[in-house]
CSV table of C-alpha atoms in Angstrom, one decimal:
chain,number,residue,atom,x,y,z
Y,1,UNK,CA,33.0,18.9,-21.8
Y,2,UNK,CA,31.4,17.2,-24.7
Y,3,UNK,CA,29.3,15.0,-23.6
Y,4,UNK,CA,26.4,16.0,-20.6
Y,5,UNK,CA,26.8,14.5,-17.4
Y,6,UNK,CA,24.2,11.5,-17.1
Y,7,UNK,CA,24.1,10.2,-13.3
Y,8,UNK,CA,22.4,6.7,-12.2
Y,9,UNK,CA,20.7,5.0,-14.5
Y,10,UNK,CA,17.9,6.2,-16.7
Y,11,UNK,CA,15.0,4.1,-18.1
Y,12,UNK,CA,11.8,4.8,-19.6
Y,13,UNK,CA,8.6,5.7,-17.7
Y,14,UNK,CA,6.1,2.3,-18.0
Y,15,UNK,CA,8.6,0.5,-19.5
Y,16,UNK,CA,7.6,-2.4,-16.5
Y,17,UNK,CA,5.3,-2.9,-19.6
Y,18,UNK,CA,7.7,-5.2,-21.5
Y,19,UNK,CA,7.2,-7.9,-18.8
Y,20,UNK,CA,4.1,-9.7,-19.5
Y,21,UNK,CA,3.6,-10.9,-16.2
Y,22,UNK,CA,0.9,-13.5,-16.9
Y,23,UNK,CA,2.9,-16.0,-17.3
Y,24,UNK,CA,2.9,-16.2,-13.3
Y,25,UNK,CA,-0.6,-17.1,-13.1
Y,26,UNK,CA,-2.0,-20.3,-11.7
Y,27,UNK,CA,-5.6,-19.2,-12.1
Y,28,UNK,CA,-6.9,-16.9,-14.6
Y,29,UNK,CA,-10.5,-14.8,-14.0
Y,30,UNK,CA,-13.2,-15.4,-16.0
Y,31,UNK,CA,-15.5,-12.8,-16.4
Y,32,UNK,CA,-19.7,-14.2,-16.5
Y,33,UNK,CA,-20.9,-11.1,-18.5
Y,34,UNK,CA,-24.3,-11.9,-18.2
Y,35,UNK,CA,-24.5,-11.4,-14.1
Y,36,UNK,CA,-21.8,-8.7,-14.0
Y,37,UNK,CA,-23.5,-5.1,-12.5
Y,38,UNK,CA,-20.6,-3.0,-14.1
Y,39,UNK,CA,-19.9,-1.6,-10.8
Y,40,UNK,CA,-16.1,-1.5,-11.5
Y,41,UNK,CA,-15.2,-2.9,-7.8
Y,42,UNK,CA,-12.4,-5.1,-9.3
Y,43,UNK,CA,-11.2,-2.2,-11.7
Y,44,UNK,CA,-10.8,-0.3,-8.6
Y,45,UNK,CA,-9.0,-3.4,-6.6
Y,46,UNK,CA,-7.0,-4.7,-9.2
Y,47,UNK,CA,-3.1,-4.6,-7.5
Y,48,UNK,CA,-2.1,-5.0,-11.7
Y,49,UNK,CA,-4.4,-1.8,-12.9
Y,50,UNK,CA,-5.2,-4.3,-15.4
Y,51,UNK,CA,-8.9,-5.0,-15.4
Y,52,UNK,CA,-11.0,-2.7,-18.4
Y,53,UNK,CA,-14.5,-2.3,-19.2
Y,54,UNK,CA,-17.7,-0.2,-18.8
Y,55,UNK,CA,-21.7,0.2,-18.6
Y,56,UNK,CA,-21.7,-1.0,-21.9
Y,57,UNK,CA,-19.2,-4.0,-22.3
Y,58,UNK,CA,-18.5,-4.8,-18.7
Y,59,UNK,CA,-15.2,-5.7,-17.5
Y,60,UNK,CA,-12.0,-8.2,-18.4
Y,61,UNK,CA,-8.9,-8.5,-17.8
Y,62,UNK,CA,-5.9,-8.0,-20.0
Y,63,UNK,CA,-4.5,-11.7,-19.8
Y,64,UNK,CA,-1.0,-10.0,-20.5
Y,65,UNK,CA,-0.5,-9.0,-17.3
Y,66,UNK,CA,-2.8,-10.8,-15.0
Y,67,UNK,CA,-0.8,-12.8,-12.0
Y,68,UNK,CA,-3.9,-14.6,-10.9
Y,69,UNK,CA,-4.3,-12.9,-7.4
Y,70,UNK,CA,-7.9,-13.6,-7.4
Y,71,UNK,CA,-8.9,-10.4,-5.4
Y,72,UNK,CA,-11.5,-9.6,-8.2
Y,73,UNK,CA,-13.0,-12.7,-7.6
Y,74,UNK,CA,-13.0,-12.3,-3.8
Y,75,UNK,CA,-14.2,-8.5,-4.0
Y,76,UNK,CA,-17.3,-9.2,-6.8
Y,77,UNK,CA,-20.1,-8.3,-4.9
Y,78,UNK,CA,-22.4,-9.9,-7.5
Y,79,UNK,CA,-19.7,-12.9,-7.6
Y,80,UNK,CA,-19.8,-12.8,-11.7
Y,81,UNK,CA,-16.0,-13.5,-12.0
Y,82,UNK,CA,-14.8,-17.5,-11.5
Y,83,UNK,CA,-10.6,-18.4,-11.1
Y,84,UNK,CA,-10.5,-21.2,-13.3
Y,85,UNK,CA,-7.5,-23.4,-13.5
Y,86,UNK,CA,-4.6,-22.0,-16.5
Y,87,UNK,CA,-4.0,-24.7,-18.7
Y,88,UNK,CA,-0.9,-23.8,-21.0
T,1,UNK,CA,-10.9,-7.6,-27.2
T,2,UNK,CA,-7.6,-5.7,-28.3
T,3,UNK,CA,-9.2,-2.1,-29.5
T,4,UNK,CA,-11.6,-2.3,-26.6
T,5,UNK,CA,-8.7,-2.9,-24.3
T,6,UNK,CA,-7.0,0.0,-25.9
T,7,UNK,CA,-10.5,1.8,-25.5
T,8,UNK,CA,-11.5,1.4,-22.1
T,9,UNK,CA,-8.1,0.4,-20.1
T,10,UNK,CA,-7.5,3.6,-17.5
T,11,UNK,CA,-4.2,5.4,-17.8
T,12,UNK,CA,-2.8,4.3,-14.4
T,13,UNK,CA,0.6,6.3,-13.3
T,14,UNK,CA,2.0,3.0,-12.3
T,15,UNK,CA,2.1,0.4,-15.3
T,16,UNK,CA,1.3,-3.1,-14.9
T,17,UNK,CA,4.8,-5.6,-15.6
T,18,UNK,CA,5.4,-4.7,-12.3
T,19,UNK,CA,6.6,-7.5,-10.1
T,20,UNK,CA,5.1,-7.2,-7.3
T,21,UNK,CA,4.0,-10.8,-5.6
T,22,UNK,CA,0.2,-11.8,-6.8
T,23,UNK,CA,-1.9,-10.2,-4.4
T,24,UNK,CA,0.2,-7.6,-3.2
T,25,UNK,CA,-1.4,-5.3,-0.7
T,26,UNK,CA,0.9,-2.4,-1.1
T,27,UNK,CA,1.1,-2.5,-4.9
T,28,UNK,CA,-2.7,-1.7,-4.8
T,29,UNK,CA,-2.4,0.6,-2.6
T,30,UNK,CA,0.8,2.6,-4.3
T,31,UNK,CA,-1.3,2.6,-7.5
T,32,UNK,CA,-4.5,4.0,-5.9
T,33,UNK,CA,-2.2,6.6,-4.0
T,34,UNK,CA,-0.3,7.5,-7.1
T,35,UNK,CA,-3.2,7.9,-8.9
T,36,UNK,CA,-4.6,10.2,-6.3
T,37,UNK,CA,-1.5,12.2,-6.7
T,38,UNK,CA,-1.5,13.2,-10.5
T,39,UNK,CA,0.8,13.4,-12.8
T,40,UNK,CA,2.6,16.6,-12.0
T,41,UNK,CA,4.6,14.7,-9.2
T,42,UNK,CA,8.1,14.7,-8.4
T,43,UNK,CA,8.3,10.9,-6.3
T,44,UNK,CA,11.8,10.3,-4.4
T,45,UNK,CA,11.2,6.3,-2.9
T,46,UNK,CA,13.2,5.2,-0.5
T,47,UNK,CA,15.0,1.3,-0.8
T,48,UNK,CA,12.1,-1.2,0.3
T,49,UNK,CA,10.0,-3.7,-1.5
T,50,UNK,CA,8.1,-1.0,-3.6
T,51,UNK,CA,11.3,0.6,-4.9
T,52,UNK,CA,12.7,-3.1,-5.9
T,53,UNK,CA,9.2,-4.3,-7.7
T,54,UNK,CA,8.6,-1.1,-9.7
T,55,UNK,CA,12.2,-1.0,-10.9
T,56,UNK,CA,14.0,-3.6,-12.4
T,57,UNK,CA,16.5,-2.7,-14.7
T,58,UNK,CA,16.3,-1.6,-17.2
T,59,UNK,CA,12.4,-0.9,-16.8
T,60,UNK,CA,10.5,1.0,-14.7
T,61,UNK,CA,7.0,0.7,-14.1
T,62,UNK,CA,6.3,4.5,-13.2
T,63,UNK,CA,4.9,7.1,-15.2
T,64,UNK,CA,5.5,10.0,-13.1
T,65,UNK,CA,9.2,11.5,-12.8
T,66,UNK,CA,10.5,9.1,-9.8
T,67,UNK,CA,14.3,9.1,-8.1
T,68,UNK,CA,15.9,6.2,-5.9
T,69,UNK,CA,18.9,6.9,-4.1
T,70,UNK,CA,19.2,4.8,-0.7
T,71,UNK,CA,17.0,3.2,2.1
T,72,UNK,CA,17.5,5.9,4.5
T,73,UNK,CA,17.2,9.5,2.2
T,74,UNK,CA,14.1,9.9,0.0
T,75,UNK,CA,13.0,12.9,2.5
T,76,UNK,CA,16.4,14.6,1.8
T,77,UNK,CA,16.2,13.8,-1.9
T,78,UNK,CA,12.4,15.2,-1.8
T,79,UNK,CA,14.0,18.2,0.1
T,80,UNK,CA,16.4,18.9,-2.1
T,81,UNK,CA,14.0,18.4,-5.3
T,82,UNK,CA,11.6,20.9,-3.3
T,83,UNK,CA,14.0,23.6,-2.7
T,84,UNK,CA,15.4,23.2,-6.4
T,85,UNK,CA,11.9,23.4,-7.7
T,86,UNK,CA,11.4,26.8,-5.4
T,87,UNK,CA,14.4,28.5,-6.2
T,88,UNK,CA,13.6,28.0,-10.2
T,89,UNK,CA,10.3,29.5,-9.6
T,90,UNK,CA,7.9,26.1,-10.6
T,91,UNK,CA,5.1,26.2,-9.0
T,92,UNK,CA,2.0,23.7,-9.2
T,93,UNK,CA,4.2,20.7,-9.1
T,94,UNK,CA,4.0,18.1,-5.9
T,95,UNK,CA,7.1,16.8,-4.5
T,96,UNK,CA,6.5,13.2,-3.2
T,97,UNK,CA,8.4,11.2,-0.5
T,98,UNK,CA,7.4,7.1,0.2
T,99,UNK,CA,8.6,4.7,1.6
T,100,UNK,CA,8.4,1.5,3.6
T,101,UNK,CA,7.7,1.3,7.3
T,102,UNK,CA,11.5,0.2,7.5
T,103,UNK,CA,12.5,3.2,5.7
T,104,UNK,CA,10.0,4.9,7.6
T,105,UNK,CA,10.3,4.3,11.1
T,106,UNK,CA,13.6,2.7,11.3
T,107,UNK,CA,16.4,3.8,8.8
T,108,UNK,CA,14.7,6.9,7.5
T,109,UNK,CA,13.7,8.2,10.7
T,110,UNK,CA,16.2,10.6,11.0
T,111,UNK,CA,16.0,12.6,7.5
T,112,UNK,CA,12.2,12.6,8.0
T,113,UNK,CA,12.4,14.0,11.3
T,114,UNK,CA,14.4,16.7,9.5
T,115,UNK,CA,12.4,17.0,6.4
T,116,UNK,CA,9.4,17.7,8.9
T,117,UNK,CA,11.2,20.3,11.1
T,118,UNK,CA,12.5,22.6,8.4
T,119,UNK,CA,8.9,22.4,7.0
T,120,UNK,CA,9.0,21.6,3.5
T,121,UNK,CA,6.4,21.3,1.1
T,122,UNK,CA,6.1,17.3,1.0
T,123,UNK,CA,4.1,14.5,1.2
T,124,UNK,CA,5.6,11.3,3.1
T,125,UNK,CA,4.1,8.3,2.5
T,126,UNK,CA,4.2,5.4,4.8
T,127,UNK,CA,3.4,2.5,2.5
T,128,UNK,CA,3.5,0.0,6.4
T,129,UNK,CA,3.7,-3.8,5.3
T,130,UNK,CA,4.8,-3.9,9.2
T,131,UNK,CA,8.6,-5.9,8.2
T,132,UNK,CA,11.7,-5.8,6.1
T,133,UNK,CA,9.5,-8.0,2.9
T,134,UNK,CA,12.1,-7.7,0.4
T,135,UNK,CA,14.9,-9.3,1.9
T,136,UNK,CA,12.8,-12.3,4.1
T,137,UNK,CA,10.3,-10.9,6.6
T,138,UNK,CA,12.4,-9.4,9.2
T,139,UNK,CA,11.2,-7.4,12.0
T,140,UNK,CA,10.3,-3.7,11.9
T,141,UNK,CA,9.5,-1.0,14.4
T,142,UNK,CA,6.3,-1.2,12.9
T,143,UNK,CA,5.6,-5.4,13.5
T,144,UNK,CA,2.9,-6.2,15.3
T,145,UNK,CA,3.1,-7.0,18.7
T,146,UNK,CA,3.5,-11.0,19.0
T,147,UNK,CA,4.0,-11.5,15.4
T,148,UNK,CA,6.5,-14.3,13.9
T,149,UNK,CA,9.2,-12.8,11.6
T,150,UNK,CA,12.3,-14.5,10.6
T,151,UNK,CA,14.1,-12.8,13.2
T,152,UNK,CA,11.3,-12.2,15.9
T,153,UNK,CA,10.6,-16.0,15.7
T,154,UNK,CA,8.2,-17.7,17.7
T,155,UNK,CA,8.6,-20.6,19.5
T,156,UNK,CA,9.3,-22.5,22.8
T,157,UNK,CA,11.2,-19.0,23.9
T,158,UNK,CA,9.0,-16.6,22.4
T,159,UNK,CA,5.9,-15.7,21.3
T,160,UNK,CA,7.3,-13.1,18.5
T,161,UNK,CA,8.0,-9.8,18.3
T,162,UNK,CA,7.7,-8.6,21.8
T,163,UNK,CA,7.9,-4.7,21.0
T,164,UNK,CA,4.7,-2.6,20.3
T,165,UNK,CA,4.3,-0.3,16.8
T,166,UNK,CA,6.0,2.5,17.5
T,167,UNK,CA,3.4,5.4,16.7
T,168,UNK,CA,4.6,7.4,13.7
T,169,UNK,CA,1.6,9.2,13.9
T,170,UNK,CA,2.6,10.6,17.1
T,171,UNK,CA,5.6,11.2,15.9
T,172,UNK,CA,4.5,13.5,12.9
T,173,UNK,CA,2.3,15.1,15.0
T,174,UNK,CA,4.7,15.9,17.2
T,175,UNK,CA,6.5,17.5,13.9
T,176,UNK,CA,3.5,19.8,13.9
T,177,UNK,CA,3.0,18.0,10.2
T,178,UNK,CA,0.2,20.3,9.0
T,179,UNK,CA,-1.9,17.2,8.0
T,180,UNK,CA,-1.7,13.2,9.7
T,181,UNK,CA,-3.5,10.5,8.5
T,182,UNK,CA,-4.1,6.6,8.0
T,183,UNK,CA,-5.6,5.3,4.9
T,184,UNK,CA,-6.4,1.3,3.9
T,185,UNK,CA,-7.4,-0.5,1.4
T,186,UNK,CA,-10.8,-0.9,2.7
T,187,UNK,CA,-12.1,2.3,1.9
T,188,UNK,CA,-10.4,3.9,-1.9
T,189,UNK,CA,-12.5,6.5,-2.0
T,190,UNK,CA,-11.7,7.6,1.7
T,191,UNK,CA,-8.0,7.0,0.4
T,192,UNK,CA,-8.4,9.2,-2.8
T,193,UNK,CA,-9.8,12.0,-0.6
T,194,UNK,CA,-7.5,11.8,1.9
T,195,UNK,CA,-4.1,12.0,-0.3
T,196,UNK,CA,-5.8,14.9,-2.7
T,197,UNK,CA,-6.0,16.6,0.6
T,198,UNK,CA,-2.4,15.9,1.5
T,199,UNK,CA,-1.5,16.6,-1.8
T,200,UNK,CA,-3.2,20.3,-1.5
T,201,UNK,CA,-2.1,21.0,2.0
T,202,UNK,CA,0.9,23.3,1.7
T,203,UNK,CA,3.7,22.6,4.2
T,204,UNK,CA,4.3,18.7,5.7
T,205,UNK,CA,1.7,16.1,5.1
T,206,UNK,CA,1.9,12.8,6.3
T,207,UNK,CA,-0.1,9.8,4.7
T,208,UNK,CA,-0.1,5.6,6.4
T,209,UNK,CA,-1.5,3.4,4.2
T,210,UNK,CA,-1.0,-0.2,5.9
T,211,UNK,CA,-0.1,-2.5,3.3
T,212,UNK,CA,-1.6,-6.4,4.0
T,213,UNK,CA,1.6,-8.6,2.3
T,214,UNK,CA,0.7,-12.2,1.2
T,215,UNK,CA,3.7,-13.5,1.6
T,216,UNK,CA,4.9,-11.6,4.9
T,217,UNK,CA,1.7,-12.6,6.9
T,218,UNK,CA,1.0,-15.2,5.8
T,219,UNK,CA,-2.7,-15.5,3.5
T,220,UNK,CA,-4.0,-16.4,0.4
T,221,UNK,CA,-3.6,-13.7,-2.5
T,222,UNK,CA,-7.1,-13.2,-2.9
T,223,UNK,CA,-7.6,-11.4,0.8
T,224,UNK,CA,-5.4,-8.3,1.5
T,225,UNK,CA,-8.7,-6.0,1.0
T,226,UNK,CA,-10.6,-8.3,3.4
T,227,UNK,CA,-7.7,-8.6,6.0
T,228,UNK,CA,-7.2,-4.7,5.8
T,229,UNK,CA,-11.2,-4.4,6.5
T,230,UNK,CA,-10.9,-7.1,9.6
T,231,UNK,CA,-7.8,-4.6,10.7
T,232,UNK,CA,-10.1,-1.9,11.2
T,233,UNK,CA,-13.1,-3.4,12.7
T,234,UNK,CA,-10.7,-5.1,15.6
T,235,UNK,CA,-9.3,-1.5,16.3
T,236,UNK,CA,-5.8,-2.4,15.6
T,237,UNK,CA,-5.6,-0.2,12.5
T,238,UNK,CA,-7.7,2.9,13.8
T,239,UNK,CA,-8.2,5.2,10.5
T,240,UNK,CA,-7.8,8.6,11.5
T,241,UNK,CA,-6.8,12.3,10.3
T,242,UNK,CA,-5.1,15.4,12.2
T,243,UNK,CA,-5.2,19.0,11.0
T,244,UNK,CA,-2.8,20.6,12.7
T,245,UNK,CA,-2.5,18.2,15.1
T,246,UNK,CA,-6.2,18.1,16.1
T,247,UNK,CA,-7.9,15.3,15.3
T,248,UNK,CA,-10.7,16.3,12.7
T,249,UNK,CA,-12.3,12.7,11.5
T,250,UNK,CA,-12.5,9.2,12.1
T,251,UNK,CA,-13.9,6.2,10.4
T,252,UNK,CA,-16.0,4.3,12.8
T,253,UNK,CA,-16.3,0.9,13.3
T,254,UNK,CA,-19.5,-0.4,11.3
T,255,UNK,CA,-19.6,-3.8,13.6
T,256,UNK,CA,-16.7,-4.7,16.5
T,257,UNK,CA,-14.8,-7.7,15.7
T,258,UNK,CA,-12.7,-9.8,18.7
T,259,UNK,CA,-8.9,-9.6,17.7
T,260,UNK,CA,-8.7,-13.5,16.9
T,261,UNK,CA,-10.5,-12.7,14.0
T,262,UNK,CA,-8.1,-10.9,12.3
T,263,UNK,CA,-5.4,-13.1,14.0
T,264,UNK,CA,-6.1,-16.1,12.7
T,265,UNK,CA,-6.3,-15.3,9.0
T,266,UNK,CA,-2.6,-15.0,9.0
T,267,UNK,CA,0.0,-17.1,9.7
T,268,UNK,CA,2.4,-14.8,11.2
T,269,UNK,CA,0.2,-15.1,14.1
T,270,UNK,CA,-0.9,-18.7,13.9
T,271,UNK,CA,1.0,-19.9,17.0
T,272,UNK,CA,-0.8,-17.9,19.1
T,273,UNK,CA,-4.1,-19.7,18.2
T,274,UNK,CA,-2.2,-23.1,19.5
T,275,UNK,CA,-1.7,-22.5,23.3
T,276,UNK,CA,-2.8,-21.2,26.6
T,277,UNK,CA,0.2,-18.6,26.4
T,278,UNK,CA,-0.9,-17.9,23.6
T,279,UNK,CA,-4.5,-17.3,24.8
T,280,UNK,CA,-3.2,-14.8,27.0
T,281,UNK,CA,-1.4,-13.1,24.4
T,282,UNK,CA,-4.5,-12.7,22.1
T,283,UNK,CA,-5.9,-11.0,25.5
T,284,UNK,CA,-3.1,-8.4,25.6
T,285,UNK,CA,-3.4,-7.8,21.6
T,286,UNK,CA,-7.1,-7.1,22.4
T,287,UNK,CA,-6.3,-4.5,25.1
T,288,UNK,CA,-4.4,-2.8,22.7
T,289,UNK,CA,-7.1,-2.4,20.1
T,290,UNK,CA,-9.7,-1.6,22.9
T,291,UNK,CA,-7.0,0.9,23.7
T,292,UNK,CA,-7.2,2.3,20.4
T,293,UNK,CA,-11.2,2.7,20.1
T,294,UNK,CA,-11.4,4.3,23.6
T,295,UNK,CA,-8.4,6.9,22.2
T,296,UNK,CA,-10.1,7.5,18.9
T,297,UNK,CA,-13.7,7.0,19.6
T,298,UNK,CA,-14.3,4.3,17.3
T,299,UNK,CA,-17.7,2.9,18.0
């Protein structure tokens, strides 16, 4: 046997990454910096993982991925982050 | 924006290009879960909707080692990866099983029931979106009493789904699964603490994360954390936790809510809203989560 048996199929681990999934989006969150607590709620509650930030430069989210769900939005409890309509 | 995002994103174990629906309930949850896990995970997932989001070929959106087989025999898989793992002499590494409540308490039954009784070192998770999602909303063991599916549909005939959720947590406790419990989007930090605890249990642990699905019941894909809230303050989603069978905690209900709250945010149970039958249904679906907070204590 020269060549190792390979059974199913392998693919790379986070490879999902390729797919820029916001081209889905209907709505895209915009962040008002200037009212945001950095509490990190909608780090925590983002279904994507996608939302980044900190004390220092509060939070956005990577447009890349973003589907638009709007649960940041909902979850704010300072209500800092607006779904605005995507215009493409 | 770019070296900040590189900065300050968190290294999740399940990357984003997933394609999960906007919104989804159970793609939260899985992430929250899997990060709660760690990385030194072994994940066998059964067939369901989180198998087909997180893996289309010829990507795969998780960064732990993760094996798909069939709908019915992630706990065998997990079985077999656990006694592999023991007879090589690794230790310190957590074999996971998850699934859907289809794969759960319908198709998988059987292999869990056996995964549980020979007492391996696993976690089974029961990621419960209470229907088939992936291939068009049909009815589970796990849907709600009275709920619409494609094949529980309501009408003049019938209110729904006329069978009650059958109670896996019974049923794992009746495994003698060293530790039982429910977890929901609600309450992550609850969550967190309650699948590190699995995760350091040795023996059978047992995790049910309910999973709100947009597109299943029927609501906007901004609300799965507030429906998943409204589930536990009717009673219909008690969160709970066994130790060896006993039950050690509950989260209690911060302030009652009447059934038809949570009812009519969905339209899975919209029908019910719409007549005097379904009045009296609404009064049945009540009894059940009064049922609930008598059996639990939840006030």
């Amino acid at each position: 046997m020269s060549k190792m048996l390979k059974p199913g199929i392998n693919v790379k681990p986070g490879s999902s990454k390729e797919n820029k999934t916001g081209s889905w989006r209907n709505y895209y969150p915009k962040f008002d910096h200037a009212k945001c607590i950095a509490c990190g709620t909608c780090e925590t509650y983002c279904p994507e993982g996608i939302i980044f930030g900190d004390k220092e430069h509060k939070y956005d989210a990577d447009l890349d991925y973003c589907k638009g769900c709007g649960i940041c939005a909902n979850i704010c409890p300072v209500k800092c982050i607006e779904m605005l309509l995507e215009v493409r | 924006m770019e070296d900040l995002k590189q900065k300050l994103m968190k290294k999740h174990l399940l990357a984003p290009g997933h394609t999960a629906c906007a919104g989804c309930g159970e793609a939260l949850g899985m992430r929250l879960i899997v990060d709660a896990i760690g990385p030194n995970c072994i994940i066998a997932n059964a067939t369901g909707c989180s198998e087909i989001f997180t893996s289309k070929y010829p990507q795969s959106a998780w960064e732990v080692p993760w094996v798909h087989s069939l709908f019915e025999n992630s706990s065998a898989i997990a079985s077999g990866v656990e006694v592999a793992l023991k007879a090589r002499g690794k230790t310190g590494i957590k074999v996971v099983a998850m699934g859907g409540d289809g794969a759960t308490a319908d198709i998988g039954i059987g292999c869990i029931s056996g995964m549980w009784e020979r007492g391996h070192n696993i976690l089974y998770v029961c990621l419960d979106n209470e229907a088939y999602m992936n291939t068009g909303i049909q009815r589970s063991s796990q849907t709600p009493f009275n709920a619409s599916t494609t094949t529980s549909p309501s009408g003049s005939e019938s209110m729904g789904n006329q069978t009650l959720k059958k109670d896996m947590i019974a049923i794992a406790n009746a495994h003698r699964v060293k530790y039982v419990a429910t977890v929901s989007l609600a309450n992550p930090k609850d969550l967190e603490r309650k699948v590190k605890k699995a995760v350091e249990t040795v023996g059978p642990s047992y995790i049910h994360f309910q999973a709100p699905c947009p597109l299943g019941w029927g609501f906007d894909s901004d609300k799965a954390v507030e429906i998943a809230k409204l589930a536990i303050n009717t009673g219909l989603f008690p969160v709970i936790e066994y130790e060896d069978g006993q039950l050690v905690k509950v989260q209690k209900i911060a302030k009652k809510v009447p059934v038809e709250d949570y009812l009519k945010t969905q339209s899975r149970f919209r029908h019910l809203l719409k007549s005097d039958a379904g009045k009296k249904v609404i009064a049945q679906i009540q009894t059940i989560a009064d049922a609930n907070i008598e059996k639990f204590g939840l006030v």
